Amino acid sequence: MSEPFALDEELNNLQTDSIHIPNEIPIEGENPKTLDQILNGIVDTLQDSSYSITDGTTFDQIRSFIKHFNTLKKSTATKVWDIVLSGFNSEIVATAHDLEANDQDEYMEHRFPLETYGFLIMWIISLTEQKATSRAVQSEKAAGKATRVKGSRTKGGADVEEGVTAWIPEKQRAMVLMASVLDLHLSKIWTATHEKETFVSLFYKPAYQLLENKDNVRIVVLKKLTYRVLCLCIKRHNHEFGAKTTILQNLQYWEHTPEPMAELLEMLSSEYDFPQLVDSILRDVASKEFDESIKDPTAPRAYSKFLVKLSEIAPKLVLKQMGLLIQHLDGENYLMRQAIVEIIGNLIAYLSELEQTEQVKNQIDGFFDVLEERIMDNNSYVRNKLLLIIASLCDLRSKFPKRRQRLTELVIGRLSDKSFFARKQAIKTLVRLIEKHPYSMHGGELDLEGWEIRYTEVTDDLKAMVTQPARRRAALRASAGGEGDMEVDKAESEAGPEDDAEDIAVPTDEELLELQASKEYITKTLQQRYYADAIRFIHLIHRGVPVMCELLASTMKQEVIEAMEFFVAIHRYKVRSASEGIRKMVHLVWMKDNNDEAKGVRTRLVECYWQIYLAPDESLTAKENTAVIARNLVSLTYDSTLAELTSLEQLLTVIVADSIANSNNNSEDHISISDEVVEKLWQVYSHHKDIPNQQRRGAIIILGMLAKAKPDIVANKIETILRIGLGKHGRADLALARYSCIALQRIAGEKKKQKGVIAQDTVRLPMDHAIFLRLRNLIDTPTTSKHWFSVAEQVINSIYLLGEHPDSLCGDIIKTRCKYIFNLQESSSSPDTMSIDVPSTPLPDDSTINPENAFKVDSWQLSQLLFIVGHIAMKHIVHMEVIEEEFKRRKAGVGSDGKKDKDAAEDELDQVVGTTEDEFGDAMAHIRERELLFGEDSLLQVFGPLIITICGNNTLYSDKTLQSSATLALCKLMCISAEFCEHNLQLLFTILEKSTQPAIRSNIIIALGDMAVCFNNLIDANINYLYKRLSDSDKAVKKNTLMVLTHLILNGMVKVKGQLGEMAICLTDEDNRISDLARLFFTELTSKDNAVYNNMPDIISHMSNTQIAEDSYRKIMKFLFELIKEKNMDSMIEKLCQRFKNTDQPRGWRDIAFCLSMLPFKTEKSFKRLLEGFPHYQDKVYEEQVFKCLTDIVTKGRQIKPPKPELKPIIDEFESKLQEYKAKGDEVQDTEFKAINAVKKGSRKGGRRALSTLVGLKIRNASVATAEVAEEKRVTRRSRRGADQDEDGDDIKEEEENEPRRPKTRNAKDGDQDDEVDDEEDAEMEEGMEKLTVRNAQTNSRRDQGRSGRVGAKDRVDEDGDTVMDETRKAFHLGGDEEEKEEEEEELQPPVRRRGRGANRESSAEPAPARKATKPPAKAAKAKAPAPKASGGRKSKMSSQKKGKSRKTWSDEDESGEDEEVFHTGDEDEDEDDDEEESEEEVSTRKRKPATKSAAKATKKTAVRDASEEPEATPPPPPAGRARRAAATRARRIIESDSEEEEEEEDSE
C-alpha cells in the first residue's frame, strides 16, 4: 500500500463523501472487456494472498469499482461483491488460525487487511441500501399513479423489485462473515479500546442500515443474521451504550422498526443471555413523558408498538420492569395507555401458563384490578383496546372464574358507551365470553330454569346431609371407601318408623367437621358454587338483552350486525331472553337498501333467521328436519304483535322471492323454504284431530305470508281453506277465520302501485263462487265475540278484492241484516237493548227522538250493522278507484293496439275517447260526492241520519260498543263526501273533545288524518283540535296524534302555524315511543327548508307560556338547536337578545340565556350580535344562572381550535362587561341586604320614626347604585344610536323621553333581583327619597284603612309647629314621579292591612312631565267624604264593599290596573306594643323580599293575605313634641353622615 490505511480517516471521508483515490481508474464509459480484465487481475492477486488487499494499486482499483458501484452492470457488480467477500473469507480463516496458534507477530499482521475488507463491505452495503431506498421512493410514487390508472405496471416498479432482491444472497454472506470476525478474539489484535470500537463499527453500522429498510426486514434469514451480528457486538465488544441510543433513535425515525428492535432484544436476552440492555431501554421508556398536546404521535406510537411486541415475545423481561412502565397509565397520551393495557393482557396470558403459586395469583389479581379500573378510561380507543384484550383472555386455558363475572358485568356496562367503536367491540367481547363460558358440565346450554333446578337440588342435598343422620352416614361411608356397606344397608333396611325422629337430629361439631371433610360433601359444595356462578352469569346476559335490543335501532350498520350476531349466539345456547331480540330484529327488514351497508344488514338478517329457524340439522333425517322447520315457523307467530307479523311477512316474502329468482341458477347455497315444509304447514292447518288453536292459526298465517310472493301456495288449496277456516273450525275460532280470509286474499296477487304505471289486472271470481257463499255465511253467523269485527272487516275486504260485482253481495248483506234487526216487534230480553227510532226515510234535520214511539233493538246487533255499513262504504270508494284504473288500463291497451294503422277517423275517435275519459272521471267524482250518501237510490243514504243521531245522543245510546261503531262509521262516511264531512265536522270534534273512550278518540284522530288528505281545506282550518290531543291523558291517543301530524306535516298536507311547541314538548315524554317519534319528526323536518329555524320563535313562545319543568325545557332546546344550521345562528342571536326586553320573569331570563349558550359562537359576527344586544339583558346579568350561561359562551369562544386572533378583543370586551354588570348587581343586592338589617335594628330601638328614616336610607343607597347603572345605559344607548346631538343634549333628552318605558316588575319569589328603571326615574327617585326621608322624620301621620283616601283636607300643625299631612290626603291621583314618591312613602310606614291583586304595575309610556297631574275635580269631590274608622275588630269583605265610593280605589283609572295600598287607621288609645310587634313582623317580611319597587309591592300583597286573617292593629299615638324633634335630629344625622361617607368614597375613587 503506497500510503498506510487510516481507518478513522477513511470513515470520515466516506461520511462526508470526499473519498480521494490516488490511483483511481476510469470506470464510467470504459469498455466492459477492459473492466473485466482489471477485475481478473485483482482476483489473481488476491487469490495468491488475501493480504494483497493492502497493496496500494490493488486497493485503489477495487475502490474505483466500488465508488461507481451503482453504475456498474449487474455482472460486473456481482464480480466485485465476490472478490471482496472471497478475500474477506480467506483473511478471516487465516486470522483465526494465527490466533489459535497464539503467535502475536503473525496475528497482528492481519489487522490492516481485516480493516480494509471490513471498510469495503460496509461501503458496498451503504451504496446498495441508498439505491434501494431511492427506488423505494420511486415505487411509492409509481404505486400512486398505478392506483389512478388501473392495471398499469411501470418499468420503475420492475426495477425496484429487481434491486431489492438482487443482492440478498451477497448481504446474507456478508453478515455471516461479519459474525465470524466478531467471534474472534479481537482484543489481541486491537489492544486500544477506541481502535477496537472503530473496527467493530464497520459491522454494526451496516447491520443497522439493513434494518432501516423494511424490505430487508421481511426476509427472515437476512434479519436473523443481522440480529446475530448486533448481538455479538453488544455482548462481546462493548456496544451496549451505542446500541441503546441507536435503538431508541430508530424507534422514532422508522415506523417499521419497533417489531425488529423488540425481536433483537429478545434474541439478545434469550440466546446470548444479556438482558441488561433490555432493562436499560425499558427504564428509559418508562421515564419518558408524552404530552397529549404534541400533535405528532410518531414517538408514542413507535414506543407502544415496541413495548407490545416485546411483551408478546419476551413477557418475562417486561414483567421485571412493569412497576415502572405502569406509570404511563396515568399519563396524558392515550397510545401509551393503550399499549400498557395490551401489555397487561399479554402478561396475564404468560402468568396463566406458569405454576399457580401464591405470588403468581397475586400478580394476576393485580393486573385484573388494573384492567377493571381502565375500563372507564376517558379515551374510547383505550376502552376499545381493553375490551379486545378481555376477548383474547377468553381463549386462555385458564378461565379465571372469580374474575369472569366482574369482567362480564363491566363489558355489559360498555354496551352503553358513547363511542361506536367501544360499543361494537363490547358486543364482540360479550359474544366471546358466552361462546367460551366455563359452564359446560351439562351440555353447555344456558337455560336459566334448568340451572336453577340443579342448584336447588344440590342445596337440598347439602341440607339433608347436615340435618338427616342417615344421609350423613351415607356420605361418610362413601368417603370411607365403602367398607361395611352390606352391614349398614342391612341395618338401614331393618330400621323402622321409630327411627324417623332421628332424621332431624342436629350433628355435633365433631360430626359436622367430619362431614365437611368428606369427599361427597366437598363435591356437592363445589357443585353448588359452580351452579351459583352459572346462574349469576346467565342473569348478567339477561341484563344485557334490553340494551342489545336498543342497539338494533342504531344508525351504525356494523353495530347492528354485531347485535344480530349476539342474539344468534345466545339463541344457540338456549338463553330464553333471546326471543325478545329476535322478534325485534325482524323489523330490520324494512331498512332502506340505498347503500351497501343497508343491503348487508338485510342480507345478514336473512342469514340469521336461516340459521335460527330454517337451517336443517345434519343429525336429523329429512322428514324430521321438515317437521322441525315447520314447528319453528309456526312458533314465530305465537304472541306476536301486528308490527312483528307485518315485518315477518316481509322477511318471508323476501326469502321466497330470492329463492324463486335463484332457482334458475341450480345453486344449493341460496336460502329457500322447501315445498315439503309448505306441505307440512298445510297438514298442520287441516289436521282432523283437535290440536291447539294457536298451532292451526300459526300455520295459516305463515302460509298466507308465503303466498304473498307465491300465490299458487293458496290457490291450490282453496277447498281446504273453505272447509277449515270458513267451516266449523273457523266458526269456533274467529281468529282462525280472520287469517283464513287474509290467506284467500293472496289469490288476487300482490298489487304494487308505481307512480306513472297503470296497475295490472287482478284475479276476479264470479259472484256465485263457493268462496262468497262461505264468506256471507261467516259474517252472518250470530256471535257476541268482539273478534267478529276483525272477521267482518277481512270478509268485506275479501269480497271487494276477489268478486267481480262486490257491491251486489254487500248490499244483500246490509239488507238481510236490516230485516233481521228492525223486523223484531217484541222486546228483547238482552240487558244491552235500548230504545231507538229508525225511520224508513232519511230523518230531517229537526227530527227528534220520541221514546214512546221507539221500538227495541239489540245494541250489539246494531253495532255490527253500523260497522258493516261503514266499512262497505270505505271499500266501495276503493272499488270505484279500481274501476277507474281498469278503464284507463283498457283504454291504454286499445290505444297501443291501434297505433299502427291510423287514419283521420281514428284520430277523431281518439279525441272522443279522451273526452270520454275525462267525463268518466267527472262522473265517478260526482257519484262519490253526491250519489253515495245523498242519492235517492243509494242504500248508504238511509244510514247517514241514523249514525248522526246515535253519535249526537251518547247519553241515550250509552252502549260503548255502539258508540264506538257509530263513531267509526261516521268517520268513514265523512271520508266519502266533502259536503257530508263539512256538515258533521263539528259533531266529530265535539266527540273528540268529550268522549271518555280512548279508542274512540284514537279512531277519530286517524280518520282526521285521512280527511286531511281528501279535504285539506276543511281540516286545515280546524287543525288545532288535532294539536290538543298531544296533551291527551291516554298514551295511545297521544302517540296516534303524533303519528298523524307527522305524516301530514312532512308530506305537506298541513301548514305549520306555530303549533310545533306542543310537538316539541313530546320530546321529553315519559313514553319512549312518543319521544322517539317526536325526535324522528324534528329530524326529518330539518330537511324541509329551515323549517325548524323558521318556527323556533313560536316554539320558544309556546314553551314559555307552558308550565314545563326547567330541565325538560333545556333538554328540548338542546335537541332543537342541534338541528339548526350554523348559517342561521347569527340572526337567532339577535332574536333571542330581543326577547329579554319582553320578559320580566327570572325563569324566562334563564331560559333565553340557556338558548344563547346552545349557539356555536364561532365567528366574530356572532359575538358582535351578542354585544349589540347587551343593553337588553345587562340588568339581568346578576341572576346566577343567566351569568353562568353567558360565561359559558365566553368559555366556548376561547376554546375554538385553531384560535382566531380577531375574536380575542371582542370576547374580552364581552367578558369585561359581564363582570362589570355582575359586580354592580351584586353591590345593589348587598346594599339592600344591609339596609334591611338596619331597618330591623332601627325598628327595635327607635320605633316607627327610625324605621322610616332607615328605610329611606336603604332606598336612597339602592337608588344611587341604580343611578350608576342608568348612567351606563345612557352612554351605551348614545354610542349605539350614534345620533347627532346638540351641546345641551336636547336630542338625547327627547329620545329618552319618547322612548317607551319598560315595565318595572319583580318576581316576589326571587327577591334578590334588581328592577329595570329608566334614566329619569332613577334621578327623580334619588331626589325624592332624600326629601321623603326628611319629611317622614318630621311627620306623624295617621294612615287611611280604605282603598282610597279623601282629597281636599288641609294640612295641620302639631303642637311643635311642624306641618303634618292629614291622612285623608293619602289617596289622590298621582302621575309620573309623584306617584313613585307616594309608593315609596307608603313603603316607609309599616302597614297593618294590605289589599292587592298581585298584578305588577307597569310604568306609563308617556313622558314624565305629562304624568305629573293632579286628581280631577270629580274625583276629588268623591274623596272628600269622611273615611270610616276601624272599630278595632276585623272588617269583613262584604262590609268593606258596602262603603261604596268612600272605599273605592283608583285602580280603575290607573293604566297598570294595580290596586293602591290601603292603610287601616285605628283608635289612638291602642297599645303601642302591638304596633311594635307588627313592625318587626313587617321588617322581617321586607328582609326576605328586596326593598325595590316591585319587591315592595309583592311584600305588600303577602302582608295583605296575612293581615286579613288577624285582628287589625292600630298605630301608637304620636309622641310628645320634644321626643319627636329628637328622633328627627337623629335621622338627619344618620342621613348626613351617610352622605359624607359617600362623598369621601367618590373623592377617593
PDB file of C-alpha atoms in Angstrom, residues 477-643:
ATOM      1  CA  ARG A 477     -69.460 -44.193  54.348  1.00  0.00           C
ATOM      2  CA  ALA A 478     -68.815 -43.148  50.749  1.00  0.00           C
ATOM      3  CA  SER A 479     -65.787 -41.160  51.846  1.00  0.00           C
ATOM      4  CA  ALA A 480     -64.503 -44.119  53.895  1.00  0.00           C
ATOM      5  CA  GLY A 481     -64.161 -46.294  50.795  1.00  0.00           C
ATOM      6  CA  GLY A 482     -67.337 -48.410  51.029  1.00  0.00           C
ATOM      7  CA  GLU A 483     -66.261 -50.694  53.928  1.00  0.00           C
ATOM      8  CA  GLY A 484     -69.092 -52.404  55.653  1.00  0.00           C
ATOM      9  CA  ASP A 485     -71.650 -51.400  53.072  1.00  0.00           C
ATOM     10  CA  MET A 486     -73.651 -54.589  53.396  1.00  0.00           C
ATOM     11  CA  GLU A 487     -73.958 -54.254  57.157  1.00  0.00           C
ATOM     12  CA  VAL A 488     -75.042 -50.641  57.016  1.00  0.00           C
ATOM     13  CA  ASP A 489     -77.587 -51.315  54.307  1.00  0.00           C
ATOM     14  CA  LYS A 490     -78.992 -54.177  56.281  1.00  0.00           C
ATOM     15  CA  ALA A 491     -79.224 -52.058  59.414  1.00  0.00           C
ATOM     16  CA  GLU A 492     -80.960 -49.278  57.488  1.00  0.00           C
ATOM     17  CA  SER A 493     -83.410 -51.739  55.936  1.00  0.00           C
ATOM     18  CA  GLU A 494     -84.287 -53.082  59.371  1.00  0.00           C
ATOM     19  CA  ALA A 495     -84.830 -49.625  60.795  1.00  0.00           C
ATOM     20  CA  GLY A 496     -88.487 -48.959  61.407  1.00  0.00           C
ATOM     21  CA  PRO A 497     -90.684 -45.946  61.754  1.00  0.00           C
ATOM     22  CA  GLU A 498     -89.320 -45.331  65.210  1.00  0.00           C
ATOM     23  CA  ASP A 499     -86.112 -44.053  63.672  1.00  0.00           C
ATOM     24  CA  ASP A 500     -87.857 -41.214  61.840  1.00  0.00           C
ATOM     25  CA  ALA A 501     -87.315 -38.872  64.733  1.00  0.00           C
ATOM     26  CA  GLU A 502     -83.630 -39.410  64.345  1.00  0.00           C
ATOM     27  CA  ASP A 503     -83.729 -37.921  60.833  1.00  0.00           C
ATOM     28  CA  ILE A 504     -83.913 -34.359  62.146  1.00  0.00           C
ATOM     29  CA  ALA A 505     -81.111 -34.682  64.685  1.00  0.00           C
ATOM     30  CA  VAL A 506     -78.587 -31.817  64.660  1.00  0.00           C
ATOM     31  CA  PRO A 507     -74.987 -33.053  64.247  1.00  0.00           C
ATOM     32  CA  THR A 508     -72.343 -32.326  66.815  1.00  0.00           C
ATOM     33  CA  ASP A 509     -69.341 -30.184  65.997  1.00  0.00           C
ATOM     34  CA  GLU A 510     -67.150 -33.227  65.529  1.00  0.00           C
ATOM     35  CA  GLU A 511     -69.673 -34.835  63.200  1.00  0.00           C
ATOM     36  CA  LEU A 512     -70.038 -31.596  61.253  1.00  0.00           C
ATOM     37  CA  LEU A 513     -66.283 -31.275  60.812  1.00  0.00           C
ATOM     38  CA  GLU A 514     -66.054 -34.875  59.745  1.00  0.00           C
ATOM     39  CA  LEU A 515     -68.928 -34.337  57.293  1.00  0.00           C
ATOM     40  CA  GLN A 516     -67.347 -31.231  55.812  1.00  0.00           C
ATOM     41  CA  ALA A 517     -64.139 -33.153  55.236  1.00  0.00           C
ATOM     42  CA  SER A 518     -65.928 -35.961  53.418  1.00  0.00           C
ATOM     43  CA  LYS A 519     -65.478 -36.302  49.687  1.00  0.00           C
ATOM     44  CA  GLU A 520     -69.177 -36.207  48.800  1.00  0.00           C
ATOM     45  CA  TYR A 521     -69.820 -33.062  50.844  1.00  0.00           C
ATOM     46  CA  ILE A 522     -66.889 -31.277  49.223  1.00  0.00           C
ATOM     47  CA  THR A 523     -68.086 -32.332  45.783  1.00  0.00           C
ATOM     48  CA  LYS A 524     -71.608 -31.103  46.455  1.00  0.00           C
ATOM     49  CA  THR A 525     -70.300 -27.808  47.808  1.00  0.00           C
ATOM     50  CA  LEU A 526     -68.228 -27.236  44.689  1.00  0.00           C
ATOM     51  CA  GLN A 527     -71.227 -28.095  42.550  1.00  0.00           C
ATOM     52  CA  GLN A 528     -73.362 -25.596  44.439  1.00  0.00           C
ATOM     53  CA  ARG A 529     -70.787 -22.867  43.892  1.00  0.00           C
ATOM     54  CA  TYR A 530     -70.484 -23.863  40.261  1.00  0.00           C
ATOM     55  CA  TYR A 531     -74.247 -23.672  39.712  1.00  0.00           C
ATOM     56  CA  ALA A 532     -74.458 -20.337  41.545  1.00  0.00           C
ATOM     57  CA  ASP A 533     -71.777 -18.858  39.271  1.00  0.00           C
ATOM     58  CA  ALA A 534     -73.593 -20.145  36.210  1.00  0.00           C
ATOM     59  CA  ILE A 535     -76.892 -18.624  37.359  1.00  0.00           C
ATOM     60  CA  ARG A 536     -75.185 -15.305  38.026  1.00  0.00           C
ATOM     61  CA  PHE A 537     -73.602 -15.366  34.580  1.00  0.00           C
ATOM     62  CA  ILE A 538     -76.963 -16.091  32.922  1.00  0.00           C
ATOM     63  CA  HIS A 539     -78.559 -13.221  34.830  1.00  0.00           C
ATOM     64  CA  LEU A 540     -75.855 -10.899  33.509  1.00  0.00           C
ATOM     65  CA  ILE A 541     -76.658 -11.970  29.949  1.00  0.00           C
ATOM     66  CA  HIS A 542     -80.337 -11.300  30.552  1.00  0.00           C
ATOM     67  CA  ARG A 543     -79.450  -7.840  31.828  1.00  0.00           C
ATOM     68  CA  GLY A 544     -77.644  -7.041  28.601  1.00  0.00           C
ATOM     69  CA  VAL A 545     -80.507  -8.130  26.329  1.00  0.00           C
ATOM     70  CA  PRO A 546     -82.560  -4.872  26.648  1.00  0.00           C
ATOM     71  CA  VAL A 547     -79.511  -2.808  25.755  1.00  0.00           C
ATOM     72  CA  MET A 548     -78.856  -5.042  22.755  1.00  0.00           C
ATOM     73  CA  CYS A 549     -82.433  -4.532  21.625  1.00  0.00           C
ATOM     74  CA  GLU A 550     -81.822  -0.786  21.646  1.00  0.00           C
ATOM     75  CA  LEU A 551     -78.634  -1.223  19.638  1.00  0.00           C
ATOM     76  CA  LEU A 552     -80.660  -2.940  16.910  1.00  0.00           C
ATOM     77  CA  ALA A 553     -82.046   0.525  16.126  1.00  0.00           C
ATOM     78  CA  SER A 554     -78.593   2.115  15.885  1.00  0.00           C
ATOM     79  CA  THR A 555     -77.668   4.196  12.872  1.00  0.00           C
ATOM     80  CA  MET A 556     -74.272   2.470  12.674  1.00  0.00           C
ATOM     81  CA  LYS A 557     -74.852  -0.569  10.492  1.00  0.00           C
ATOM     82  CA  GLN A 558     -71.837  -2.527  11.684  1.00  0.00           C
ATOM     83  CA  GLU A 559     -73.083  -2.176  15.238  1.00  0.00           C
ATOM     84  CA  VAL A 560     -76.472  -3.510  14.170  1.00  0.00           C
ATOM     85  CA  ILE A 561     -74.866  -6.541  12.532  1.00  0.00           C
ATOM     86  CA  GLU A 562     -72.883  -7.301  15.697  1.00  0.00           C
ATOM     87  CA  ALA A 563     -76.061  -7.065  17.790  1.00  0.00           C
ATOM     88  CA  MET A 564     -77.711  -9.575  15.469  1.00  0.00           C
ATOM     89  CA  GLU A 565     -74.740 -11.918  15.940  1.00  0.00           C
ATOM     90  CA  PHE A 566     -75.226 -11.637  19.697  1.00  0.00           C
ATOM     91  CA  PHE A 567     -78.834 -12.801  19.538  1.00  0.00           C
ATOM     92  CA  VAL A 568     -77.901 -15.675  17.253  1.00  0.00           C
ATOM     93  CA  ALA A 569     -75.233 -16.730  19.749  1.00  0.00           C
ATOM     94  CA  ILE A 570     -77.437 -16.653  22.842  1.00  0.00           C
ATOM     95  CA  HIS A 571     -80.193 -18.461  20.958  1.00  0.00           C
ATOM     96  CA  ARG A 572     -77.715 -21.189  20.139  1.00  0.00           C
ATOM     97  CA  TYR A 573     -77.024 -21.544  23.896  1.00  0.00           C
ATOM     98  CA  LYS A 574     -80.771 -21.669  24.706  1.00  0.00           C
ATOM     99  CA  VAL A 575     -80.954 -18.326  26.511  1.00  0.00           C
ATOM    100  CA  ARG A 576     -84.679 -17.686  26.835  1.00  0.00           C
ATOM    101  CA  SER A 577     -84.482 -13.904  26.546  1.00  0.00           C
ATOM    102  CA  ALA A 578     -83.033 -14.320  23.045  1.00  0.00           C
ATOM    103  CA  SER A 579     -86.547 -14.457  21.619  1.00  0.00           C
ATOM    104  CA  GLU A 580     -87.110 -10.836  22.623  1.00  0.00           C
ATOM    105  CA  GLY A 581     -84.238  -9.618  20.494  1.00  0.00           C
ATOM    106  CA  ILE A 582     -85.000 -11.967  17.613  1.00  0.00           C
ATOM    107  CA  ARG A 583     -88.532 -10.598  17.424  1.00  0.00           C
ATOM    108  CA  LYS A 584     -87.264  -7.030  17.319  1.00  0.00           C
ATOM    109  CA  MET A 585     -84.550  -7.983  14.884  1.00  0.00           C
ATOM    110  CA  VAL A 586     -87.133  -8.780  12.220  1.00  0.00           C
ATOM    111  CA  HIS A 587     -88.015  -5.081  11.863  1.00  0.00           C
ATOM    112  CA  LEU A 588     -84.648  -4.502  10.199  1.00  0.00           C
ATOM    113  CA  VAL A 589     -86.127  -5.952   7.022  1.00  0.00           C
ATOM    114  CA  TRP A 590     -87.578  -2.507   6.301  1.00  0.00           C
ATOM    115  CA  MET A 591     -84.189  -0.828   6.243  1.00  0.00           C
ATOM    116  CA  LYS A 592     -83.719   1.138   3.043  1.00  0.00           C
ATOM    117  CA  ASP A 593     -81.199  -0.576   0.811  1.00  0.00           C
ATOM    118  CA  ASN A 594     -79.839   2.605  -0.729  1.00  0.00           C
ATOM    119  CA  ASN A 595     -76.275   1.684   0.153  1.00  0.00           C
ATOM    120  CA  ASP A 596     -74.126  -1.382   0.641  1.00  0.00           C
ATOM    121  CA  GLU A 597     -74.393  -1.249   4.426  1.00  0.00           C
ATOM    122  CA  ALA A 598     -78.185  -1.473   4.362  1.00  0.00           C
ATOM    123  CA  LYS A 599     -78.010  -4.379   1.945  1.00  0.00           C
ATOM    124  CA  GLY A 600     -75.533  -6.004   4.275  1.00  0.00           C
ATOM    125  CA  VAL A 601     -77.936  -5.657   7.194  1.00  0.00           C
ATOM    126  CA  ARG A 602     -80.837  -7.186   5.291  1.00  0.00           C
ATOM    127  CA  THR A 603     -78.659  -9.975   3.957  1.00  0.00           C
ATOM    128  CA  ARG A 604     -77.332 -10.708   7.423  1.00  0.00           C
ATOM    129  CA  LEU A 605     -80.888 -10.672   8.813  1.00  0.00           C
ATOM    130  CA  VAL A 606     -81.977 -13.341   6.346  1.00  0.00           C
ATOM    131  CA  GLU A 607     -78.894 -15.393   7.222  1.00  0.00           C
ATOM    132  CA  CYS A 608     -79.620 -15.088  10.952  1.00  0.00           C
ATOM    133  CA  TYR A 609     -83.198 -16.270  10.586  1.00  0.00           C
ATOM    134  CA  TRP A 610     -81.981 -19.050   8.351  1.00  0.00           C
ATOM    135  CA  GLN A 611     -79.505 -20.201  10.992  1.00  0.00           C
ATOM    136  CA  ILE A 612     -82.050 -19.995  13.796  1.00  0.00           C
ATOM    137  CA  TYR A 613     -85.221 -21.375  12.225  1.00  0.00           C
ATOM    138  CA  LEU A 614     -84.714 -22.705   8.708  1.00  0.00           C
ATOM    139  CA  ALA A 615     -81.311 -24.409   8.575  1.00  0.00           C
ATOM    140  CA  PRO A 616     -81.550 -28.240   8.550  1.00  0.00           C
ATOM    141  CA  ASP A 617     -79.821 -30.229  11.244  1.00  0.00           C
ATOM    142  CA  GLU A 618     -77.371 -32.757   9.822  1.00  0.00           C
ATOM    143  CA  SER A 619     -78.002 -35.135  12.709  1.00  0.00           C
ATOM    144  CA  LEU A 620     -81.712 -35.480  11.776  1.00  0.00           C
ATOM    145  CA  THR A 621     -83.428 -37.094   8.854  1.00  0.00           C
ATOM    146  CA  ALA A 622     -85.101 -35.099   6.079  1.00  0.00           C
ATOM    147  CA  LYS A 623     -88.571 -35.780   7.479  1.00  0.00           C
ATOM    148  CA  GLU A 624     -87.557 -34.733  10.951  1.00  0.00           C
ATOM    149  CA  ASN A 625     -85.939 -31.574   9.617  1.00  0.00           C
ATOM    150  CA  THR A 626     -89.140 -30.682   7.779  1.00  0.00           C
ATOM    151  CA  ALA A 627     -91.167 -31.063  10.954  1.00  0.00           C
ATOM    152  CA  VAL A 628     -88.689 -29.003  12.960  1.00  0.00           C
ATOM    153  CA  ILE A 629     -88.630 -26.161  10.404  1.00  0.00           C
ATOM    154  CA  ALA A 630     -92.441 -26.087  10.215  1.00  0.00           C
ATOM    155  CA  ARG A 631     -92.645 -26.029  14.006  1.00  0.00           C
ATOM    156  CA  ASN A 632     -90.143 -23.157  14.149  1.00  0.00           C
ATOM    157  CA  LEU A 633     -92.090 -21.108  11.618  1.00  0.00           C
ATOM    158  CA  VAL A 634     -95.347 -21.610  13.456  1.00  0.00           C
ATOM    159  CA  SER A 635     -93.730 -20.628  16.771  1.00  0.00           C
ATOM    160  CA  LEU A 636     -92.802 -17.264  15.287  1.00  0.00           C
ATOM    161  CA  THR A 637     -96.484 -16.299  15.303  1.00  0.00           C
ATOM    162  CA  TYR A 638     -97.053 -17.001  18.998  1.00  0.00           C
ATOM    163  CA  ASP A 639     -97.860 -13.834  20.999  1.00  0.00           C
ATOM    164  CA  SER A 640     -96.672 -11.631  18.140  1.00  0.00           C
ATOM    165  CA  THR A 641     -97.865  -8.088  17.672  1.00  0.00           C
ATOM    166  CA  LEU A 642     -99.259  -6.741  14.434  1.00  0.00           C
ATOM    167  CA  ALA A 643     -95.986  -4.957  13.699  1.00  0.00           C
TER     168      ALA A 643
END
